[in-house]
PDB file of C-alpha atoms in Angstrom:
ATOM      1  CA  MET A   1    -109.878  83.550-190.529  1.00 81.00           C
ATOM      2  CA  GLU A   2    -110.558  83.990-187.007  1.00 92.00           C
ATOM      3  CA  LEU A   3    -106.901  84.937-186.495  1.00 93.00           C
ATOM      4  CA  ALA A   4    -107.052  87.491-189.174  1.00 92.00           C
ATOM      5  CA  ALA A   5    -110.135  89.103-187.636  1.00 92.00           C
ATOM      6  CA  ALA A   6    -108.568  89.058-184.254  1.00 92.00           C
ATOM      7  CA  LEU A   7    -105.444  90.715-185.569  1.00 92.00           C
ATOM      8  CA  LEU A   8    -107.534  93.334-187.478  1.00 91.00           C
ATOM      9  CA  SER A   9    -109.712  94.134-184.357  1.00 92.00           C
ATOM     10  CA  THR A  10    -106.394  94.987-182.486  1.00 91.00           C
ATOM     11  CA  VAL A  11    -104.603  96.675-185.198  1.00 91.00           C
ATOM     12  CA  VAL A  12    -107.252  99.000-186.722  1.00 92.00           C
ATOM     13  CA  PRO A  13    -107.877 101.162-183.571  1.00 91.00           C
ATOM     14  CA  LEU A  14    -104.109 101.884-183.409  1.00 92.00           C
ATOM     15  CA  VAL A  15    -103.942 103.152-186.987  1.00 93.00           C
ATOM     16  CA  PRO A  16    -105.170 106.781-186.119  1.00 94.00           C
ATOM     17  CA  ALA A  17    -102.661 107.050-183.293  1.00 94.00           C
ATOM     18  CA  LEU A  18     -99.854 105.800-185.501  1.00 94.00           C
ATOM     19  CA  THR A  19    -100.768 108.217-188.192  1.00 95.00           C
ATOM     20  CA  ARG A  20    -100.724 111.157-185.625  1.00 96.00           C
ATOM     21  CA  TRP A  21     -97.399 110.055-184.113  1.00 96.00           C
ATOM     22  CA  LEU A  22     -95.809 109.833-187.653  1.00 97.00           C
ATOM     23  CA  ASP A  23     -97.239 113.287-188.577  1.00 97.00           C
ATOM     24  CA  SER A  24     -95.840 114.647-185.545  1.00 97.00           C
ATOM     25  CA  LYS A  25     -92.518 113.294-186.064  1.00 97.00           C
ATOM     26  CA  ALA A  26     -92.394 114.553-189.722  1.00 97.00           C
ATOM     27  CA  LEU A  27     -93.446 118.031-188.604  1.00 97.00           C
ATOM     28  CA  ARG A  28     -90.722 118.032-185.928  1.00 97.00           C
ATOM     29  CA  ASN A  29     -88.140 116.985-188.495  1.00 97.00           C
ATOM     30  CA  ARG A  30     -89.238 119.725-190.959  1.00 97.00           C
ATOM     31  CA  SER A  31     -89.175 122.471-188.213  1.00 97.00           C
ATOM     32  CA  SER A  32     -85.719 121.083-187.358  1.00 97.00           C
ATOM     33  CA  ALA A  33     -84.447 121.365-190.851  1.00 97.00           C
ATOM     34  CA  ARG A  34     -85.920 124.753-191.286  1.00 97.00           C
ATOM     35  CA  ALA A  35     -84.092 126.204-188.101  1.00 96.00           C
ATOM     36  CA  GLU A  36     -80.915 124.616-189.400  1.00 96.00           C
ATOM     37  CA  ILE A  37     -81.212 126.387-192.733  1.00 95.00           C
ATOM     38  CA  ILE A  38     -82.034 129.593-190.973  1.00 95.00           C
ATOM     39  CA  ARG A  39     -78.950 129.226-188.650  1.00 95.00           C
ATOM     40  CA  ALA A  40     -76.647 128.419-191.564  1.00 94.00           C
ATOM     41  CA  ARG A  41     -77.841 131.374-193.462  1.00 93.00           C
ATOM     42  CA  ALA A  42     -77.410 133.598-190.500  1.00 92.00           C
ATOM     43  CA  ALA A  43     -73.966 132.435-189.780  1.00 91.00           C
ATOM     44  CA  GLY A  44     -73.081 132.856-193.614  1.00 87.00           C
ATOM     45  CA  ARG A  45     -74.179 136.420-193.494  1.00 86.00           C
ATOM     46  CA  ALA A  46     -72.327 137.176-190.304  1.00 83.00           C
ATOM     47  CA  GLY A  47     -69.275 135.479-191.620  1.00 78.00           C
ATOM     48  CA  SER A  48     -69.278 137.567-194.764  1.00 73.00           C
ATOM     49  CA  ARG A  49     -69.468 140.860-192.782  1.00 68.00           C
ATOM     50  CA  GLU A  50     -66.481 140.160-190.786  1.00 61.00           C
ATOM     51  CA  THR A  51     -63.148 140.110-192.704  1.00 54.00           C
ATOM     52  CA  GLY A  52     -59.507 139.673-191.568  1.00 51.00           C
ATOM     53  CA  ALA A  53     -58.351 142.817-189.884  1.00 51.00           C
ATOM     54  CA  ALA A  54     -61.974 144.007-189.183  1.00 53.00           C
ATOM     55  CA  ARG A  55     -62.579 141.191-186.782  1.00 53.00           C
ATOM     56  CA  GLU A  56     -62.981 141.983-183.064  1.00 56.00           C
ATOM     57  CA  PRO A  57     -61.134 139.620-180.641  1.00 58.00           C
ATOM     58  CA  GLU A  58     -63.466 136.908-179.141  1.00 58.00           C
ATOM     59  CA  ALA A  59     -64.064 137.578-175.370  1.00 61.00           C
ATOM     60  CA  GLY A  60     -61.958 135.477-173.150  1.00 61.00           C
ATOM     61  CA  ASN A  61     -59.218 134.924-175.570  1.00 60.00           C
ATOM     62  CA  GLY A  62     -56.134 136.725-174.113  1.00 49.00           C
TER      63      GLY A  62
END
């Protein structure tokens, strides 16, 4: 019983910090996913505007 009390007395104060850390990681992951979706959509729109002969040569090639 004393071992359980000692364990709880050390773990319980760490719970809020762990919760904040997990929330922070989740927020970063969601933001990263949103940014990736935005980049993919922008690349899709840019790719659909450029068609075969209408493409301009890339800088540095040739």
